[in-house]
Amino acid sequence: MPRATAAESNRQSAQVRGVEPSAPRTTPLTLVSGAIAGDDLDRVTTTVAAALGRPVAVAIPALGAPILRPARALSPELIDAIHVLATARVAGVRMPVPDGVREAVAVQIGDDIVGIVAAAGSEPAAEGGRPSPSAAELRAWLQAAAAAASINALIREAQGDARAHDSGALLLELATGRPSDLGGFLARARRAGVELGSGATALAARAPDPAAPAAPADPADPEGNPPLSPGVQLGLPEVAASLTREPGLLGVIPGPGRLLALIPTGYEPGPEAICARLTAAGLEVAVSAGRRDGAALTDALREAELLLALADDGVPPGGQDATHRLLIGVLLRDPEELVELRDQTISPLVEYDRRHDTDLLATLQAFLAHDGSTTETADAMDLHRHTVGYRLSRVHEVSGLSPYESDGRERLGLGLKAQQILEADARARATD
């Protein structure tokens, strides 16, 4: 076997030179052993490049750009060509090895190719009297590097699954209430790879209405695979899985059709970029205000959920004004205060409509939505403007607040938003 030959060759050359066997050279076999012990891809690539005396690149597209050692030993164009070759091999597309690459060996996990290990350059000159590796030795080293790279990828995958599980459990714990031991919670999050000590921003997302038409498949894809272009509706589990595996993020699906995530302060990309990614995947998304205190993270999650639930009342996610956020803060701090605001403004109208089968509340909502214009309200509700005027007079009589006066209109508007938030809170709690 080439690996045994390489290992034996190393021992013989050491004995010929009279070197004591106390510090054996790295061999293809020890390269694999090192990967099992935890050597990362950078060390694997560095070791192989040193052993072969030529630049070596490990290209696993799922892990990002190729790792090249020595760094900057190849032109950007050749590095790109190696990345393209690896991508083609992963996709099962046959492609010739680019000029400048001596040999490339596939990195496999089971029967699946996940990347390549490529040795670049022509035959190197012998260094320090040491002969350059033979073709068999070259391939033995590349095969060992490929095996080490596959082991490293498997370890990363296992660690990613464990981190995703840990972070999901942490987020669920946080969503149920403020941790009694905040320091312990933050320490566990840190061990899961998420730093929340400086606060975070929460986001909530949900799949679109199943009755809505699905996004068409990309006509450029004859097999009907989902394209990667923006605006394509993807399945929530797939989107959530990709988000949960993001290093440094805390994300999970706590219920059917819903996703929660925490984006630590200072995380790049920031909340706007992640929100844009989820929106492009066809999801409805709402984002909380940032919290600088780890003790307020539960409030951030609740705010994001409430902002998303408000969409059921016709308030689009992300389109809420500052007043909604202020009133959500009141709810989180003192729910009774928000109930009192609703009862002192809107509740009399709700009760009057229930008892007399009228539409005072709906008329008030339309009037406020049209910036206090009686004519526009009448057109929107298909009513005579005198009918609208009569109903608004009744609103004044029943509630004690005039929708024609700025103070009365402001308080009635606050009452309507308080009612929306309290109803959204009830729906969110029912979902929990």
Coordinates of C-alpha atoms in Angstrom, one line a residue:
M1 CA 0.0 0.0 0.0
P2 CA 1.3 3.5 -0.8
R3 CA 0.7 4.7 2.8
A4 CA 2.8 1.8 4.3
T5 CA 5.5 2.5 1.8
A6 CA 5.7 6.1 2.7
A7 CA 5.8 5.4 6.4
E8 CA 8.5 2.7 5.9
S9 CA 10.5 5.0 3.7
N10 CA 10.6 7.6 6.4
R11 CA 11.9 5.2 9.0
Q12 CA 14.6 3.9 6.7
S13 CA 15.8 7.3 5.7
A14 CA 16.0 8.2 9.4
Q15 CA 18.1 5.1 10.2
V16 CA 20.4 5.7 7.3
R17 CA 21.1 9.2 8.6
G18 CA 21.5 7.9 12.1
V19 CA 18.7 10.0 13.5
E20 CA 17.2 8.7 16.7
P21 CA 13.5 7.6 16.3
S22 CA 12.4 9.7 19.3
A23 CA 11.0 12.5 17.0
P24 CA 9.5 10.7 14.0
R25 CA 8.5 12.7 10.9
T26 CA 4.8 13.2 10.2
T27 CA 3.5 10.5 7.8
P28 CA 0.3 10.1 5.9
L29 CA -0.8 7.7 8.6
T30 CA -0.1 10.1 11.5
L31 CA -1.9 12.8 9.5
V32 CA -5.1 10.9 9.7
S33 CA -4.5 10.1 13.4
G34 CA -4.0 13.8 14.1
A35 CA -7.4 14.6 12.5
I36 CA -9.0 12.1 14.7
A37 CA -7.3 13.7 17.7
G38 CA -8.7 17.1 16.6
D39 CA -6.3 18.7 14.1
D40 CA -8.2 21.3 12.1
L41 CA -8.0 21.7 8.3
D42 CA -5.5 24.5 8.5
R43 CA -3.0 22.2 10.3
V44 CA -3.7 19.3 7.9
T45 CA -3.1 21.5 4.9
T46 CA 0.1 23.0 6.4
T47 CA 1.5 19.6 7.2
V48 CA 0.8 18.2 3.7
A49 CA 2.2 21.3 1.9
A50 CA 5.4 21.0 4.0
A51 CA 5.7 17.3 3.4
L52 CA 5.3 17.7 -0.4
G53 CA 7.2 20.9 -0.8
R54 CA 4.5 22.4 -2.9
P55 CA 1.3 24.5 -2.4
V56 CA -1.7 22.4 -1.3
A57 CA -5.3 23.5 -1.1
V58 CA -8.3 21.9 0.6
A59 CA -11.5 22.9 -1.0
I60 CA -14.8 21.9 0.6
P61 CA -17.4 24.3 -0.8
A62 CA -19.8 23.8 2.1
L63 CA -17.2 25.3 4.5
G64 CA -16.4 28.3 2.3
A65 CA -13.3 29.3 0.4
P66 CA -10.4 26.9 -0.1
I67 CA -7.7 26.7 2.5
L68 CA -4.3 27.3 0.9
R69 CA -0.9 26.6 2.4
P70 CA 1.5 28.4 2.1
A71 CA -0.9 31.3 2.1
R72 CA -0.9 33.4 -1.1
A73 CA 1.2 30.8 -2.8
L74 CA -1.2 30.7 -5.8
S75 CA -2.8 33.3 -7.9
P76 CA -6.5 34.3 -7.0
E77 CA -7.4 32.9 -10.5
L78 CA -6.0 29.5 -9.7
I79 CA -7.6 29.4 -6.3
D80 CA -11.0 30.2 -7.9
A81 CA -10.4 27.5 -10.4
I82 CA -9.7 25.0 -7.6
H83 CA -12.9 26.1 -5.9
V84 CA -14.9 25.6 -9.2
L85 CA -13.4 22.2 -9.6
A86 CA -14.4 21.2 -6.1
T87 CA -17.9 22.5 -6.7
A88 CA -18.2 20.5 -9.9
R89 CA -16.9 17.3 -8.2
V90 CA -19.5 17.7 -5.4
A91 CA -22.2 18.1 -8.1
G92 CA -21.1 15.0 -10.0
V93 CA -20.0 17.1 -13.0
R94 CA -16.8 15.9 -14.8
M95 CA -14.3 18.7 -15.2
P96 CA -10.6 18.6 -16.2
V97 CA -8.0 19.6 -13.6
P98 CA -7.0 23.2 -14.3
D99 CA -3.5 24.1 -15.4
G100 CA -1.3 24.6 -12.4
V101 CA -2.8 21.8 -10.4
R102 CA -0.6 18.7 -10.3
E103 CA -3.2 16.3 -8.9
A104 CA -6.6 16.5 -7.1
V105 CA -8.1 13.8 -4.8
A106 CA -11.7 13.7 -3.7
V107 CA -12.8 14.2 -0.1
Q108 CA -15.6 11.8 0.6
I109 CA -18.0 11.1 3.4
G110 CA -19.4 7.7 2.5
D111 CA -20.3 7.7 -1.2
D112 CA -20.7 11.5 -1.3
I113 CA -18.0 13.8 -2.5
V114 CA -17.8 16.9 -0.4
G115 CA -14.6 18.5 -1.8
I116 CA -11.1 18.0 -3.0
V117 CA -7.5 18.2 -1.9
A118 CA -5.3 19.6 -4.7
A119 CA -1.5 19.8 -5.0
A120 CA -0.3 22.6 -7.2
G121 CA 2.8 23.3 -9.2
S122 CA 5.3 21.3 -11.2
E123 CA 7.9 19.0 -9.8
P124 CA 9.6 21.0 -7.0
A125 CA 13.4 21.1 -6.7
A126 CA 14.8 18.9 -3.9
E127 CA 15.4 20.8 -0.7
G128 CA 18.2 20.1 1.7
G129 CA 19.3 17.0 -0.2
R130 CA 15.9 15.5 0.4
P131 CA 14.5 13.9 -2.8
S132 CA 11.1 15.2 -4.0
P133 CA 8.2 12.8 -3.4
S134 CA 7.5 10.2 -6.0
A135 CA 4.1 10.2 -7.8
A136 CA 3.0 7.4 -5.4
E137 CA 4.1 9.3 -2.4
L138 CA 2.3 12.4 -3.7
R139 CA -0.9 10.6 -4.1
A140 CA -0.5 8.9 -0.7
W141 CA -0.2 12.2 1.0
L142 CA -3.2 13.7 -0.9
Q143 CA -5.3 10.6 0.0
A144 CA -4.4 10.9 3.6
A145 CA -5.2 14.6 3.6
A146 CA -8.6 13.8 2.0
A147 CA -9.3 11.2 4.7
A148 CA -8.2 13.7 7.4
A149 CA -10.5 16.4 5.8
S150 CA -13.5 14.0 5.7
I151 CA -12.9 13.2 9.4
N152 CA -12.7 17.0 10.2
A153 CA -15.9 17.6 8.3
L154 CA -17.7 14.8 10.2
I155 CA -16.5 16.2 13.5
R156 CA -17.7 19.7 12.5
E157 CA -21.1 18.3 11.5
A158 CA -21.4 16.4 14.8
Q159 CA -20.4 19.5 16.7
G160 CA -22.8 21.6 14.7
D161 CA -25.7 19.2 15.5
A162 CA -24.8 19.4 19.2
R163 CA -24.5 23.2 19.1
A164 CA -27.8 23.5 17.3
H165 CA -29.5 21.2 19.9
D166 CA -28.0 23.1 22.8
S167 CA -28.9 26.5 21.3
G168 CA -32.4 25.4 20.6
A169 CA -32.9 24.2 24.1
L170 CA -31.5 27.5 25.4
L171 CA -33.8 29.6 23.3
L172 CA -36.8 27.6 24.3
E173 CA -35.8 28.1 28.0
L174 CA -35.5 31.8 27.4
A175 CA -38.8 32.1 25.6
T176 CA -40.6 30.6 28.6
G177 CA -39.4 33.3 31.0
R178 CA -36.5 35.1 32.4
P179 CA -33.7 32.8 33.7
S180 CA -33.6 32.6 37.4
D181 CA -29.8 32.2 37.2
L182 CA -28.8 34.7 34.5
G183 CA -25.1 34.2 34.9
G184 CA -25.4 30.5 34.6
F185 CA -27.6 30.9 31.5
L186 CA -25.2 33.2 29.8
A187 CA -22.3 30.8 30.6
R188 CA -24.2 27.9 29.0
A189 CA -25.0 30.0 25.9
R190 CA -21.3 30.9 25.7
R191 CA -20.4 27.2 25.7
A192 CA -22.9 26.7 22.9
G193 CA -21.0 29.3 20.9
V194 CA -23.4 32.3 21.5
E195 CA -22.3 35.4 23.3
L196 CA -25.4 37.2 24.9
G197 CA -23.7 39.1 27.7
S198 CA -24.0 42.4 25.7
G199 CA -27.6 41.8 24.7
A200 CA -29.3 40.8 21.5
T201 CA -32.0 41.5 19.0
A202 CA -34.9 39.0 18.6
L203 CA -36.7 38.1 15.4
A204 CA -39.8 36.1 14.8
A205 CA -40.8 34.6 11.4
R206 CA -43.5 32.5 10.1
A207 CA -44.4 30.7 6.9
P208 CA -46.9 32.5 4.6
D209 CA -50.5 31.5 4.4
P210 CA -50.7 28.0 2.9
A211 CA -53.6 29.1 0.7
A212 CA -51.3 31.7 -1.0
P213 CA -49.9 30.6 -4.4
A214 CA -46.5 29.1 -4.2
A215 CA -43.6 30.8 -5.9
P216 CA -42.9 29.3 -9.4
A217 CA -39.8 27.2 -10.0
D218 CA -37.0 28.9 -11.7
P219 CA -37.4 28.2 -15.4
A220 CA -33.7 27.9 -15.8
D221 CA -33.8 24.8 -13.6
P222 CA -35.2 21.9 -15.7
E223 CA -35.4 19.7 -12.6
G224 CA -37.6 22.1 -10.7
N225 CA -35.1 22.5 -7.8
P226 CA -35.7 25.6 -5.7
P227 CA -33.6 28.5 -7.1
L228 CA -31.4 30.6 -4.9
S229 CA -32.7 33.9 -6.2
P230 CA -34.5 36.3 -3.8
G231 CA -38.3 36.1 -3.5
V232 CA -38.5 32.3 -3.6
Q233 CA -40.7 30.7 -0.9
L234 CA -38.7 27.9 0.8
G235 CA -39.9 25.5 3.5
L236 CA -39.7 26.9 7.0
P237 CA -37.8 23.9 8.4
E238 CA -35.0 24.3 5.7
V239 CA -34.7 28.0 6.4
A240 CA -34.7 27.4 10.2
A241 CA -32.1 24.7 9.9
S242 CA -29.7 27.0 8.0
L243 CA -30.3 29.8 10.5
T244 CA -29.8 27.6 13.6
R245 CA -26.5 26.3 12.2
E246 CA -25.2 29.9 11.9
P247 CA -22.2 30.1 14.3
G248 CA -23.1 32.6 17.1
L249 CA -26.8 32.7 16.5
L250 CA -29.5 31.3 18.7
G251 CA -32.5 30.0 16.7
V252 CA -35.1 27.3 16.7
I253 CA -38.7 26.5 15.7
P254 CA -40.7 26.4 18.9
G255 CA -44.0 25.6 17.2
P256 CA -45.6 24.7 13.9
G257 CA -45.0 27.3 11.2
R258 CA -43.0 29.7 13.4
L259 CA -39.3 30.5 14.0
L260 CA -37.6 32.5 16.7
A261 CA -34.0 33.7 16.8
L262 CA -31.7 35.9 18.9
I263 CA -29.0 37.9 17.1
P264 CA -26.2 38.9 19.6
T265 CA -25.2 42.5 19.7
G266 CA -22.3 43.1 17.3
Y267 CA -23.1 40.0 15.3
E268 CA -22.3 40.3 11.6
P269 CA -24.3 40.1 9.5
G270 CA -26.7 42.2 11.6
P271 CA -30.5 41.9 12.1
E272 CA -31.3 43.7 8.9
A273 CA -29.3 41.4 6.7
I274 CA -30.8 38.2 8.4
C275 CA -34.3 39.7 8.2
A276 CA -33.7 40.3 4.5
R277 CA -32.6 36.7 4.0
L278 CA -35.7 35.3 5.6
T279 CA -38.0 37.8 3.7
A280 CA -36.3 36.7 0.5
A281 CA -37.2 33.1 1.4
G282 CA -40.9 34.1 1.5
L283 CA -41.3 34.4 5.3
E284 CA -43.1 37.1 7.2
V285 CA -40.6 38.6 9.7
A286 CA -40.7 40.9 12.7
V287 CA -37.7 42.3 14.5
S288 CA -37.6 43.6 18.1
A289 CA -35.7 46.6 19.4
G290 CA -32.2 45.7 20.5
R291 CA -31.7 44.9 24.2
R292 CA -28.3 45.7 25.8
D293 CA -29.0 43.7 28.9
G294 CA -29.0 39.9 29.0
A295 CA -31.8 40.1 31.6
A296 CA -34.1 41.6 28.9
L297 CA -33.8 38.9 26.3
T298 CA -37.1 37.3 27.1
D299 CA -38.8 40.7 26.5
A300 CA -37.0 40.9 23.1
L301 CA -38.4 37.5 22.1
R302 CA -41.9 38.5 23.3
E303 CA -41.8 41.8 21.5
A304 CA -40.8 40.1 18.2
E305 CA -43.7 37.6 18.6
L306 CA -46.2 40.3 19.3
L307 CA -45.1 42.4 16.4
L308 CA -45.5 39.3 14.1
A309 CA -49.0 38.5 15.6
L310 CA -50.1 42.1 14.9
A311 CA -50.0 41.2 11.2
D312 CA -53.3 39.4 11.8
D313 CA -54.9 42.8 12.5
G314 CA -53.6 44.2 9.2
V315 CA -50.4 45.7 10.6
P316 CA -47.7 44.4 8.4
P317 CA -44.6 42.9 10.1
G318 CA -41.9 45.6 10.2
G319 CA -44.5 48.3 9.4
Q320 CA -45.5 49.0 13.0
D321 CA -44.9 52.6 14.2
A322 CA -43.0 53.6 17.3
T323 CA -46.3 53.7 19.3
H324 CA -46.8 49.9 18.9
R325 CA -43.4 49.3 20.3
L326 CA -44.0 51.7 23.2
L327 CA -47.3 50.0 24.1
I328 CA -45.7 46.5 23.8
G329 CA -43.1 47.8 26.4
V330 CA -46.0 48.8 28.6
L331 CA -47.5 45.3 28.3
L332 CA -44.2 43.6 29.2
R333 CA -43.7 45.9 32.1
D334 CA -47.2 46.1 33.5
P335 CA -50.1 44.4 31.6
E336 CA -52.7 45.9 33.8
E337 CA -51.7 49.4 32.7
L338 CA -52.4 48.5 29.1
V339 CA -55.7 47.0 30.0
E340 CA -56.7 50.1 31.9
L341 CA -55.8 52.2 28.8
R342 CA -58.0 50.1 26.6
D343 CA -60.9 50.1 29.1
Q344 CA -60.8 53.9 29.5
T345 CA -61.0 54.5 25.7
I346 CA -62.2 51.6 23.5
S347 CA -64.1 49.2 25.7
P348 CA -67.3 51.3 26.0
L349 CA -67.5 51.4 22.1
V350 CA -66.9 47.6 21.9
E351 CA -69.7 47.0 24.5
Y352 CA -72.1 49.5 22.7
D353 CA -71.5 47.8 19.3
R354 CA -72.2 44.4 20.9
R355 CA -75.4 45.5 22.5
H356 CA -76.8 47.6 19.6
D357 CA -75.3 45.8 16.6
T358 CA -73.6 49.0 15.4
D359 CA -70.3 49.8 13.9
L360 CA -68.9 52.7 15.9
L361 CA -65.5 51.0 16.5
A362 CA -65.1 50.2 12.8
T363 CA -66.0 53.7 11.8
L364 CA -63.5 55.1 14.2
Q365 CA -60.8 52.9 12.9
A366 CA -61.5 53.9 9.3
F367 CA -61.6 57.6 10.4
L368 CA -58.2 57.4 12.1
A369 CA -56.7 55.4 9.2
H370 CA -57.8 58.3 6.8
D371 CA -56.2 61.0 8.9
G372 CA -59.5 62.4 10.2
S373 CA -61.1 62.9 6.8
T374 CA -64.9 62.3 7.0
T375 CA -65.1 62.3 3.2
E376 CA -62.4 59.7 2.7
T377 CA -63.9 57.6 5.5
A378 CA -67.3 57.7 3.9
D379 CA -65.8 56.6 0.5
A380 CA -63.8 53.8 2.1
M381 CA -66.9 52.5 4.0
D382 CA -69.4 53.2 1.1
L383 CA -71.4 55.5 3.4
H384 CA -72.8 59.0 3.2
R385 CA -70.5 61.4 4.9
H386 CA -73.4 62.5 7.2
T387 CA -73.7 58.9 8.4
V388 CA -70.1 58.9 9.2
G389 CA -70.5 62.2 11.1
Y390 CA -73.4 60.8 13.0
R391 CA -71.4 57.7 14.1
L392 CA -68.5 59.8 15.2
S393 CA -70.8 61.9 17.3
R394 CA -72.0 58.7 19.0
V395 CA -68.3 57.7 19.5
H396 CA -67.9 61.0 21.4
E397 CA -71.1 60.4 23.5
V398 CA -70.3 56.8 24.4
S399 CA -66.5 57.1 25.1
G400 CA -66.4 60.7 26.3
L401 CA -63.6 61.4 23.8
S402 CA -64.0 63.5 20.7
P403 CA -62.4 62.0 17.5
Y404 CA -62.5 65.6 16.1
E405 CA -60.2 67.0 18.8
S406 CA -56.5 66.2 18.8
D407 CA -56.4 65.0 22.4
G408 CA -59.4 62.8 22.0
R409 CA -58.2 61.4 18.7
E410 CA -54.8 60.6 20.2
R411 CA -56.2 58.8 23.2
L412 CA -58.7 56.8 21.0
G413 CA -55.8 55.8 18.7
L414 CA -53.8 54.6 21.7
G415 CA -56.8 52.6 22.9
L416 CA -57.2 50.9 19.5
K417 CA -53.5 50.0 19.4
A418 CA -53.7 48.8 23.0
Q419 CA -56.6 46.5 22.1
Q420 CA -54.7 45.2 19.1
I421 CA -51.7 44.4 21.2
L422 CA -53.7 42.7 23.9
E423 CA -55.5 40.5 21.3
A424 CA -52.2 39.7 19.6
D425 CA -50.8 38.7 23.0
A426 CA -53.8 36.4 23.6
R427 CA -53.2 34.7 20.2
A428 CA -49.5 34.3 20.8
R429 CA -50.1 32.8 24.2
A430 CA -52.6 30.4 22.7
T431 CA -50.0 29.4 20.1
D432 CA -47.5 28.8 22.9

